[in-house]
Amino acid sequence: MGDYKYILELQDLHTTFKTDKGDVAAVNGVNFVLEPGKTLGIVGESGSGKSVTSYSIMQILAENGNISGGKILYKGEDITKWDAKQMAGFRGKCCSIIFQDPMTSLNPVFSIGYQLEEAILLHTNLNRAQAKERAAELLALVGITEPEKRLKQYPHEHSGGMRQRVMIAMALACEPDILIADEPTTALDVTIQAQILELMQELQKKLGMAIIIVTHDLGVIASMCDEIIVMYGGRVCERGTADDIFYDPRHEYTKGLLRSIPTLDNNGERLVPIGGTPINLLNMPKGCAFCPRCDEAMKICLSQVPEEIPVGPTHKASCWMNIKKMCEEGNA
Amino acid sequence: MSNEYLVEVSHLKQYFPIRSGFKTINLKAVDDVSFNIRPGETLGLVGESGCGKTTVGRTLLRLYTPTSGSVKFDGEEVTDKNIQRLRKEMQMVFQDPYSSLNPRMTVEDIIGEPLDVHKLYQSKGERHDKVIQLMETVGLNAEHASRYAHEFSGGQRQRIGIARALAVDPRFIVCDEPVSALDVSIQAQVVNMFEDLQKERGMAYLFIAHDLLVVHHISDRIAVMYLGHMMEMADADELMSNPMHPYTESLLSAVPIPDPETARKSKRIILEGDVPSPLRMPTGCPFRTRCKYATEQCAAQMPELTDRGNGHVVACWNR
C-alpha cells in the first residue's frame, strides 16, 4: 500500500437496487474523505441513502443491490474491485460495523463468548484458549463487569445497552481502522444512549480508530463529529463542521431540519415543519432532490442538480441559492 | 364544567401476573400512581422503556383492568360498565402507525368505525361527509378515502390514526408516543397539528413520549416515571430548568442537545448500569441502585411525593 492521506475516500459512489418497479438509485454520487482517527457524522431521514452508503463500504448490500459506479478507496486502494475473499479480510480487520438493533444482530442460540471468539478466530492466528482470553479482555474494554461470567451467557440474558456493548466489543475484536456505527443508539433509552456514546468516544481515544456515525438524530452528532454530512435523496446536500452545519446552514434542507426540531429555548414558539412527504426514490425529481419540498425553489432547481460549491473554509453546500447569491454579489 | 379536573387518577396500580415455574409473581408495571389533568391541558409523561408510561395510558382507557386504584373522568368513576360510553370522550393515538391500522380496511372505514360504534350518523351520506371532514381536519387528501393504509407514508398514517381518534369528538386523548416512529421533518408537522387541534377543540392530552425535547415543547406539565413509580411532576419549564429528583436530573443531562455549543459545555451525568428488572424490584426507592445520593433510608422506604411549591412534586428523601 502506498502513501495515503485518507483512511477512506468515497469518489462519486452510486448504489442501485433492482426492484420490480424499476431501478432505485439509493446512493447518487456521494463523495467524502475520512482521515485516520477522525469522526464523520452522516445525518438524513429515512430514504436519504445514509445506511446504504455504509453498507456499500462494507459491501453487505442486499442481493438486488450493487455498486453501479464510483470508487471506494481504502488507504488509496479501490476496494470495489476486490474479490469476495479480500472483502472478507477487509470486514472486521480494516472496517467494522455496528447496527441499529442490538436485539436482532446477535445470534440467540450461541453464547456471547462463542460469537466473540468466532470473530477473533476468523481474523487472527490466536488459538481457542487465547481467543477466549482476548474475548474477556474485549468485554472488559467495553465496560462489562465480570466478563468471564458474561461470556457464558446468551444474548437474551443481556439488556439492550449490554448487547450494544457486546456488538461494539465484537466490532473492535481485530482493532479495525474504521468503525461504522449505523444508528447505534436509536433503539436505546436516553440514559443508555449517553453511556454508549461516551464509550465510543473513549474507545476512539484509546484505540485511535476513525468512526463514521450514521444517524437521524441531530442531537447525537452535535457534540462528537469532526465533520458532518447531510444527505437527502441519495446525495450530499451539505458538509462542514458541527458549527458550520448548526450555526450557518447553507442548504434549504438543513435549514428546514434545524427549524423543525424543538430545542430547550424555543418553547412556546411553533415548530416550522418541512412541508410535503419524504422522497420517493422510484420517482426522483430531475433537478435538486429536495425541490418539491423547498419553499425557496426556483426554476433552475426543477431541472438541474446543483453543484457542490464551497461556502466557507470547511463548509460546502449543493444548493442553487448559494450560487444565485454568489452571482448577485459578483454583479454588484 | 363542574369539575376542576377532567381526569383524576388516584393510587392506580396495574400488576401483571407472570408465571415462572410453579410460582406466580406480579410484575408491578404501575405502582401507586396519582395525577390529575385539567380540561384543555397537556400532561407529558416521560420515562425510559419499561417504566410503565404506556401501561398508564392504556389503563386509563381500560384496555387493561386496573389491579386497584381509581380513574375518574369528569367526576365519574370509570368502570367496565361505562367505559364503552366513556370512550366517546376518551380516545387514544398509538405509537406505531404501521400496526395500529387494519390493513384490510379502507381509510374511510378506519375513520368511520368509531362513528359506527357510537352511532353518530343518520345516513350513509352523513357518515361519508363526516369522514371527509375529518380527513381534511388532519390534512389528508379527501380523494384518498377509498385507499388502504399501506398506500400511505408513516406521517400520513399517523394522521389517519389521529382522525380516527377525533371522529367521536373526544375531550381527552391519550397520545402514546405518537411521533416517535416519524422522521424529524414529519414529526414537526404532527406536533403542530396536535397543538392546533387542541386550540380549536379544547381537548386535554396525556402525551406519552421518551423524547424530552418534544414533550417539553408540547406539554403544560411533565410527569417523570421510573419503574412504575412517579418520581417527579412539575410545570414543563420548571421541570426542565429546575429538576429536583436525581433521576430527572440525569435524564435531562443525557438528552442530546442539537446545538454544538451547549453540547460542548454541558456535563453529562452518566448513570451507571441498567434499569433493574421490574420482577426484581429493589426495596424502597426503585432508583436507589443507580442513584449516587442513595442512603439507608432509601433502601428502607419508598419516599412519598411531596409538594415543594407551585405544584412541583418530588418523591425523594434527599432533595
XYZ file of C-alpha atoms in Angstrom:
651
model
C 0.000 0.000 0.000
C 1.287 3.343 -1.000
C 1.112 6.686 0.703
C -2.296 7.810 1.703
C -3.706 10.790 3.475
C -7.169 9.416 3.973
C -8.057 6.121 5.530
C -11.242 6.085 3.472
C -12.291 8.029 0.430
C -15.558 7.751 -1.475
C -15.484 9.050 -5.028
C -18.799 9.553 -6.775
C -20.353 6.425 -5.264
C -23.538 5.140 -6.886
C -25.533 2.258 -5.461
C -28.575 0.909 -7.250
C -31.210 -1.643 -6.281
C -33.109 -3.595 -8.900
C -36.774 -3.893 -7.976
C -39.947 -4.969 -9.754
C -40.885 -1.345 -10.156
C -37.588 -0.407 -11.753
C -34.110 0.535 -10.635
C -33.875 2.504 -7.430
C -30.841 4.728 -7.117
C -30.384 4.804 -3.363
C -26.983 6.496 -3.464
C -26.374 9.048 -6.189
C -22.804 10.198 -6.335
C -21.573 10.527 -2.771
C -18.079 11.858 -2.111
C -16.313 12.112 1.189
C -12.946 11.624 2.794
C -12.119 10.346 6.233
C -8.811 10.959 7.967
C -7.412 8.366 10.366
C -8.774 8.765 13.890
C -11.442 11.313 12.936
C -15.200 11.141 13.304
C -17.580 11.661 10.430
C -21.316 12.061 11.013
C -23.881 11.266 8.334
C -27.387 12.618 9.002
C -30.518 12.177 6.987
C -34.066 10.927 7.141
C -35.321 7.539 6.029
C -34.592 7.061 2.345
C -31.727 9.527 2.296
C -29.237 6.779 1.473
C -27.213 7.126 4.650
C -27.394 3.467 5.624
C -26.930 2.228 2.070
C -23.756 4.306 1.864
C -22.330 2.493 4.865
C -23.479 -0.908 3.625
C -21.809 -0.133 0.293
C -18.500 0.492 2.039
C -18.760 -2.903 3.728
C -20.251 -4.450 0.551
C -23.029 -6.076 2.519
C -25.827 -4.895 0.260
C -28.958 -6.967 -0.294
C -28.806 -9.321 -3.280
C -30.610 -6.973 -5.623
C -28.291 -4.088 -4.837
C -24.929 -3.318 -6.329
C -22.376 -0.550 -6.538
C -23.054 0.791 -10.005
C -20.383 3.439 -10.155
C -17.651 5.287 -8.356
C -14.766 4.246 -6.186
C -14.271 3.406 -2.531
C -10.614 3.928 -1.660
C -9.293 2.300 1.484
C -5.738 3.520 2.127
C -5.664 4.567 -1.520
C -6.800 1.206 -2.912
C -10.134 0.790 -4.669
C -11.966 -1.900 -2.724
C -14.886 -2.083 -5.121
C -12.542 -4.116 -7.321
C -11.670 -6.582 -4.562
C -12.962 -10.150 -4.708
C -15.056 -11.846 -2.040
C -12.047 -13.249 -0.218
C -10.286 -9.907 0.009
C -13.507 -8.294 1.210
C -13.878 -10.941 3.921
C -10.472 -9.857 5.160
C -11.472 -6.200 4.935
C -14.547 -6.668 7.076
C -13.671 -6.878 10.720
C -9.970 -6.300 10.274
C -9.954 -2.969 8.447
C -13.504 -1.816 8.927
C -16.324 -2.973 11.214
C -19.945 -2.059 11.501
C -22.404 -1.991 14.370
C -26.094 -1.960 13.638
C -29.115 -0.186 14.977
C -30.866 -3.039 16.635
C -28.788 -4.891 19.211
C -31.756 -7.181 19.809
C -31.568 -8.812 16.405
C -27.909 -8.520 15.468
C -26.719 -11.198 17.877
C -27.441 -14.868 17.268
C -29.768 -16.070 20.048
C -28.607 -19.700 20.013
C -24.907 -19.086 20.655
C -23.316 -17.720 23.794
C -21.808 -14.242 23.788
C -18.379 -15.829 24.203
C -18.797 -18.131 21.210
C -19.829 -15.249 18.971
C -16.962 -13.063 20.098
C -14.389 -15.836 19.737
C -15.681 -16.627 16.268
C -14.731 -13.151 15.099
C -11.305 -13.386 16.707
C -10.505 -16.870 15.378
C -11.562 -15.834 11.907
C -9.281 -12.845 11.655
C -6.254 -13.656 13.808
C -3.836 -16.525 14.365
C -4.794 -16.961 18.003
C -5.859 -20.399 19.232
C -9.087 -21.049 21.090
C -7.699 -20.502 24.584
C -6.052 -17.242 23.555
C -9.204 -16.154 21.760
C -11.166 -16.731 24.936
C -8.777 -14.557 26.877
C -8.993 -11.867 24.217
C -12.811 -12.025 24.304
C -12.806 -11.426 28.042
C -10.396 -8.535 27.545
C -12.716 -7.010 24.968
C -15.748 -7.236 27.229
C -13.790 -5.521 29.968
C -12.765 -2.867 27.445
C -16.385 -2.001 26.664
C -17.182 -1.724 30.363
C -18.883 -5.033 31.053
C -18.262 -6.261 34.576
C -17.472 -9.912 35.324
C -16.501 -10.660 31.706
C -15.726 -14.351 32.323
C -19.233 -14.980 33.593
C -20.794 -12.914 30.826
C -19.006 -14.895 28.112
C -21.014 -17.982 29.018
C -24.329 -16.149 28.870
C -26.693 -15.886 25.937
C -27.911 -12.662 24.299
C -31.378 -12.816 25.906
C -29.767 -12.570 29.339
C -28.459 -9.109 28.485
C -30.247 -5.776 28.281
C -30.285 -3.647 25.141
C -27.406 -1.465 26.292
C -25.340 -4.514 27.243
C -25.959 -6.118 23.876
C -24.869 -2.976 22.095
C -21.682 -3.099 24.173
C -21.150 -6.690 23.078
C -21.664 -5.619 19.456
C -19.044 -2.915 19.902
C -16.663 -5.410 21.507
C -17.177 -7.706 18.536
C -16.605 -4.901 16.066
C -13.387 -3.927 17.808
C -12.114 -7.518 18.102
C -9.430 -7.014 15.453
C -8.776 -3.348 16.106
C -10.126 -2.052 12.811
C -9.071 1.307 11.361
C -12.665 2.326 10.791
C -15.788 1.720 12.848
C -19.109 2.363 11.159
C -21.949 2.902 13.623
C -25.308 2.726 11.874
C -27.847 4.355 14.213
C -26.019 2.818 17.186
C -28.310 4.272 19.843
C -31.678 4.678 18.141
C -33.149 1.598 19.839
C -31.807 2.570 23.267
C -33.110 4.754 26.068
C -31.545 8.192 26.558
C -29.536 7.315 29.645
C -28.186 4.189 27.925
C -27.600 6.191 24.743
C -25.417 8.573 26.735
C -23.425 5.619 28.079
C -22.842 4.133 24.626
C -21.858 7.447 23.000
C -19.415 8.124 25.820
C -17.995 4.622 25.445
C -17.466 5.097 21.703
C -15.597 8.359 22.256
C -13.476 6.821 24.993
C -12.555 3.837 22.817
C -11.685 6.127 19.957
C -9.218 7.942 22.185
C -7.754 4.654 23.378
C -7.576 2.786 20.072
C -7.399 5.631 17.587
C -9.862 4.297 15.035
C -11.874 6.513 12.709
C -15.629 6.486 13.275
C -18.457 7.001 10.831
C -21.644 7.616 12.748
C -24.869 7.351 10.789
C -27.961 8.790 12.443
C -31.160 10.734 12.009
C -30.736 12.411 15.393
C -29.133 15.838 15.114
C -28.566 15.835 18.868
C -26.306 12.792 18.722
C -23.891 14.255 16.198
C -23.790 17.803 17.545
C -21.081 17.036 20.049
C -18.955 14.260 18.656
C -18.145 14.781 14.975
C -15.207 16.433 13.222
C -17.211 16.652 10.029
C -20.913 16.265 9.319
C -22.552 15.292 6.050
C -26.241 15.968 5.499
C -27.832 13.612 2.988
C -31.098 13.793 1.109
C -32.328 11.578 -1.711
C -29.030 9.745 -2.024
C -26.977 12.898 -2.424
C -24.909 15.033 -0.091
C -26.596 18.422 0.344
C -24.190 19.952 2.762
C -20.986 19.195 4.612
C -18.968 21.018 7.227
C -18.022 21.110 10.879
C -20.732 20.921 13.534
C -20.570 24.711 13.917
C -20.939 25.240 10.163
C -23.969 22.978 9.955
C -25.762 24.098 13.108
C -24.993 27.825 13.122
C -24.682 28.627 9.433
C -26.680 26.081 7.432
C -26.449 26.840 3.727
C -28.806 24.278 2.239
C -32.564 24.754 2.463
C -32.995 21.168 3.662
C -30.551 21.576 6.546
C -32.224 24.839 7.485
C -35.626 23.175 7.458
C -34.373 20.275 9.506
C -32.950 22.570 12.164
C -36.139 24.633 12.308
C -38.291 21.555 12.753
C -36.692 20.219 15.926
C -37.763 21.556 19.299
C -34.929 22.988 21.376
C -34.832 23.925 25.025
C -35.360 27.640 24.488
C -37.869 27.794 21.642
C -40.685 26.634 23.851
C -43.969 28.296 23.024
C -42.819 29.088 19.524
C -44.351 26.995 16.814
C -42.173 24.442 15.119
C -41.650 25.073 11.437
C -42.013 21.730 9.714
C -40.738 20.890 6.267
C -43.802 20.519 4.077
C -44.608 17.522 1.931
C -43.570 13.937 2.369
C -40.175 12.256 2.306
C -38.727 11.455 -1.045
C -39.871 8.518 -3.151
C -36.692 7.114 -4.669
C -38.617 5.468 -7.504
C -39.771 8.841 -8.628
C -36.803 11.163 -8.231
C -37.161 14.717 -9.455
C -34.914 15.695 -12.316
C -33.213 18.551 -10.539
C -32.449 19.002 -6.870
C -33.962 16.112 -4.896
C -35.314 18.470 -2.257
C -37.009 20.972 -4.582
C -40.569 19.519 -4.297
C -40.489 20.332 -0.559
C -38.404 23.504 -0.732
C -40.016 26.901 -0.097
C -37.279 28.744 -1.939
C -37.274 26.541 -5.039
C -36.521 28.365 -8.277
C -36.995 27.319 -11.886
C -33.483 26.005 -12.236
C -33.906 23.749 -9.173
C -36.522 21.734 -11.046
C -34.336 20.895 -13.987
C -30.722 20.857 -12.865
C -28.900 19.259 -9.987
C -26.886 21.966 -8.201
C -23.153 21.507 -7.973
C -21.412 21.432 -4.649
C -19.592 24.708 -4.017
C -17.513 25.861 -1.071
C -19.302 28.392 1.142
C -16.647 28.579 3.845
C -13.200 27.209 4.633
C -14.554 23.901 5.897
C -18.050 24.198 4.552
C -19.637 23.095 1.267
C -23.242 23.011 0.081
C -25.164 21.962 -3.026
C -27.932 24.488 -3.304
C -28.777 26.891 -6.134
C -29.488 29.597 -3.558
C -25.775 29.870 -2.806
C -24.890 30.037 -6.482
C -27.537 32.705 -7.010
C -26.185 34.699 -4.094
C -22.659 34.410 -5.432
C -23.721 35.693 -8.848
C -25.598 38.613 -7.289
C -22.559 39.560 -5.240
C -20.385 39.238 -8.334
C -22.604 41.645 -10.285
C -22.850 44.191 -7.502
C -67.800 22.343 33.547
C -68.447 21.276 37.090
C -65.120 19.688 37.897
C -61.731 21.307 38.115
C -60.135 18.171 36.744
C -61.187 16.264 33.667
C -59.183 13.168 34.509
C -58.380 12.181 38.070
C -56.122 9.220 38.671
C -55.538 8.124 42.231
C -53.353 5.321 43.570
C -53.517 3.475 40.279
C -51.884 0.044 40.350
C -51.531 -2.290 37.440
C -49.892 -5.637 38.116
C -49.426 -8.346 35.548
C -49.152 -11.885 36.891
C -46.140 -13.705 35.463
C -45.922 -17.456 35.858
C -42.444 -18.729 36.422
C -42.328 -22.418 37.202
C -44.858 -23.145 39.905
C -44.852 -19.651 41.310
C -46.821 -16.729 40.045
C -45.229 -13.391 40.661
C -46.591 -9.963 39.982
C -44.900 -7.639 37.560
C -45.678 -4.260 39.000
C -45.935 -2.221 35.823
C -47.617 0.709 37.515
C -47.389 1.023 41.264
C -49.399 3.645 43.059
C -49.525 6.471 40.556
C -51.738 9.516 41.052
C -52.196 12.585 38.893
C -54.867 14.907 37.540
C -55.406 16.524 34.175
C -57.399 19.718 33.715
C -59.670 20.304 30.734
C -57.626 21.505 27.758
C -54.316 20.752 29.431
C -51.430 18.643 28.165
C -49.663 16.435 30.662
C -46.421 14.981 29.343
C -45.401 11.577 30.652
C -41.755 10.627 30.222
C -39.548 7.764 31.276
C -37.404 5.024 29.865
C -38.733 1.828 28.330
C -40.319 -0.400 30.927
C -41.177 2.445 33.290
C -44.893 1.867 32.862
C -45.813 5.010 30.963
C -47.647 3.166 28.195
C -49.414 0.978 30.743
C -50.707 4.094 32.497
C -52.184 5.352 29.230
C -53.775 2.034 28.411
C -55.177 1.549 31.883
C -56.810 4.985 31.744
C -58.823 3.811 28.761
C -59.387 0.464 30.430
C -57.597 -1.522 27.809
C -56.392 -3.221 30.987
C -58.460 -3.603 34.127
C -56.502 -1.916 36.910
C -55.421 -4.027 39.885
C -56.510 -1.269 42.225
C -56.932 2.463 42.395
C -59.383 4.621 40.559
C -59.680 6.648 37.386
C -62.337 9.317 37.246
C -63.415 11.077 34.092
C -65.263 14.340 34.644
C -66.148 13.250 38.148
C -67.440 9.858 37.049
C -65.642 6.702 38.123
C -64.519 4.709 35.066
C -65.723 1.115 35.280
C -66.039 -1.834 32.920
C -69.714 -0.982 32.529
C -69.491 2.633 31.453
C -66.198 2.524 29.581
C -67.826 1.939 26.221
C -69.848 5.108 26.624
C -66.875 6.997 28.024
C -64.692 6.071 25.080
C -66.719 8.602 23.189
C -64.995 11.155 25.410
C -61.585 9.485 25.742
C -59.588 8.270 22.780
C -56.114 7.045 22.043
C -53.475 7.555 19.355
C -50.965 4.736 19.167
C -47.244 4.756 18.636
C -46.835 2.581 15.604
C -48.732 3.905 12.615
C -47.923 0.682 10.779
C -49.555 -1.830 13.100
C -52.371 0.250 14.548
C -54.376 0.490 11.324
C -56.202 -2.522 9.924
C -54.578 -3.283 6.561
C -57.808 -4.741 5.167
C -59.922 -1.677 5.768
C -60.122 1.437 3.639
C -59.263 4.748 5.249
C -62.933 5.680 5.158
C -63.841 2.590 7.180
C -60.991 3.061 9.636
C -62.001 6.619 10.417
C -65.708 5.751 10.232
C -65.546 2.828 12.644
C -65.817 4.912 15.832
C -68.826 6.640 14.239
C -70.387 3.205 13.691
C -69.695 2.113 17.252
C -71.221 5.212 18.789
C -73.953 5.535 16.144
C -73.100 9.093 15.346
C -74.791 9.407 11.966
C -78.272 9.060 10.458
C -77.419 8.083 6.921
C -74.542 6.687 4.853
C -74.135 10.066 3.258
C -73.697 11.759 6.611
C -71.048 9.199 7.615
C -69.154 9.869 4.389
C -69.324 13.625 4.880
C -68.061 13.323 8.432
C -65.134 11.156 7.355
C -64.176 13.582 4.610
C -64.366 16.469 7.043
C -62.111 14.610 9.485
C -59.612 13.828 6.762
C -59.450 17.485 5.850
C -59.014 18.432 9.500
C -55.860 16.341 9.771
C -54.547 17.465 6.392
C -55.242 14.355 4.352
C -56.407 14.483 0.781
C -60.120 13.620 0.823
C -59.773 11.865 -2.520
C -57.790 9.140 -0.803
C -60.714 7.938 1.340
C -61.054 4.698 -0.571
C -57.394 3.786 -0.304
C -55.830 1.315 2.106
C -53.397 2.141 4.893
C -50.350 0.645 3.168
C -50.603 3.224 0.407
C -49.689 5.990 2.833
C -46.401 7.112 4.337
C -45.715 6.929 8.084
C -46.681 10.539 8.725
C -49.909 10.200 6.760
C -50.797 7.003 8.593
C -50.344 8.766 11.892
C -52.777 11.392 10.604
C -55.290 8.641 9.848
C -54.882 7.383 13.422
C -55.468 10.893 14.737
C -58.545 11.374 12.542
C -59.927 8.114 13.934
C -59.428 9.378 17.476
C -61.072 12.707 16.601
C -64.100 11.065 14.987
C -66.115 10.945 18.200
C -65.087 14.489 19.148
C -63.449 13.447 22.427
C -62.467 15.706 25.297
C -59.384 13.717 26.180
C -56.811 11.867 24.061
C -54.055 9.590 25.266
C -51.197 10.039 22.801
C -48.862 7.088 23.211
C -45.552 8.019 21.566
C -47.390 9.456 18.564
C -44.328 10.931 16.863
C -41.557 8.504 17.812
C -41.792 6.465 14.633
C -41.710 9.503 12.358
C -38.886 11.298 10.585
C -37.784 14.579 12.130
C -39.328 16.796 9.468
C -42.650 14.942 9.664
C -42.559 14.913 13.460
C -42.847 18.703 13.489
C -45.910 18.574 11.205
C -47.693 16.176 13.546
C -46.675 18.035 16.732
C -48.048 21.270 15.253
C -51.255 19.510 14.333
C -51.724 18.288 17.897
C -51.276 21.845 19.128
C -53.703 23.302 16.578
C -56.366 20.708 17.315
C -56.078 21.396 20.998
C -56.546 25.113 20.425
C -59.597 24.557 18.224
C -61.332 21.906 20.267
C -60.032 22.420 23.800
C -59.070 18.794 24.251
C -56.801 17.553 27.022
C -53.861 15.288 26.188
C -51.835 12.764 28.067
C -48.748 12.951 25.876
C -46.540 9.909 26.429
C -43.094 10.023 24.863
C -39.473 9.384 25.593
C -38.187 12.384 23.625
C -37.895 15.055 26.289
C -37.483 17.930 23.857
C -40.755 17.122 22.109
C -42.559 16.580 25.412
C -41.267 19.877 26.766
C -42.421 21.627 23.638
C -45.998 20.387 23.744
C -46.738 19.955 27.477
C -48.032 22.277 30.161
C -46.843 19.933 32.880
C -44.497 16.953 32.795
C -44.512 13.827 34.942
C -41.462 11.565 35.163
C -41.847 7.853 35.790
C -39.311 5.215 36.757
C -40.120 1.521 37.224
C -43.806 2.036 37.724
C -43.461 4.911 40.182
C -43.924 8.580 39.642
C -40.747 10.392 40.645
C -41.461 13.998 39.863
C -44.116 16.211 38.370
C -43.958 19.941 37.659
C -44.671 22.672 35.153
C -42.847 21.900 31.913
C -40.440 24.851 32.131
C -39.905 24.388 35.848
C -39.052 20.715 35.406
C -36.578 21.397 32.629
C -34.826 24.266 34.397
C -35.031 23.051 37.956
C -35.183 19.248 38.111
C -35.148 18.101 41.724
C -35.147 14.333 41.548
C -31.703 12.843 40.817
C -33.276 10.635 38.162
C -34.860 13.570 36.337
C -31.553 15.366 36.578
C -29.602 12.592 34.880
C -32.377 12.021 32.353
C -32.213 15.668 31.318
C -28.451 15.705 31.135
C -28.481 12.631 28.897
C -30.679 14.266 26.276
C -28.522 15.004 23.257
C -28.983 18.698 22.592
C -28.904 19.614 18.902
C -26.606 22.564 19.490
C -22.816 22.110 19.402
C -22.082 24.974 21.789
C -24.404 23.709 24.538
C -23.309 20.143 23.901
C -19.654 21.062 24.453
C -20.377 22.954 27.639
C -22.931 20.668 29.244
C -21.757 17.950 31.553
C -23.484 14.651 31.219
C -24.377 12.802 34.364
C -23.846 9.284 33.142
C -25.980 6.790 35.026
C -24.233 3.556 35.847
C -25.840 0.301 34.851
C -29.287 -0.541 33.596
C -32.816 -0.201 34.823
C -33.404 -3.122 37.237
C -35.858 -5.797 36.171
C -39.386 -4.960 37.344
C -39.619 -8.558 38.524
C -36.800 -7.964 40.988
C -37.607 -4.509 42.221
C -35.205 -3.004 44.713
C -36.708 -2.338 48.121
C -37.614 1.226 48.976
C -36.956 3.744 46.227
C -36.633 1.927 42.877
C -33.975 4.348 41.671
C -31.597 3.875 44.612
C -29.474 1.229 42.824
C -28.353 3.827 40.292
C -28.525 6.906 42.494
C -25.367 8.494 43.838
C -27.178 10.072 46.772
C -28.728 6.815 47.972
C -28.752 6.254 51.753
C -30.066 3.561 54.055
C -33.344 5.346 54.299
C -33.811 4.995 50.536
C -33.448 1.232 50.794
C -35.907 1.008 53.652
C -38.832 3.010 52.387
C -40.246 4.465 49.194
C -40.442 8.248 49.611
C -43.827 9.898 49.181
C -44.476 12.541 46.548
C -44.301 15.832 48.408
C -45.086 19.333 47.196
C -42.087 21.674 47.010
C -44.138 24.704 45.997
C -46.068 25.662 42.861
C -47.266 22.123 42.342
C -43.728 20.801 41.886
C -43.942 17.374 43.489
C -40.927 15.130 44.067
C -40.501 11.685 45.592
C -37.009 11.726 47.081
C -35.626 11.518 50.599
C -32.567 13.584 49.857
C -33.942 16.542 47.972
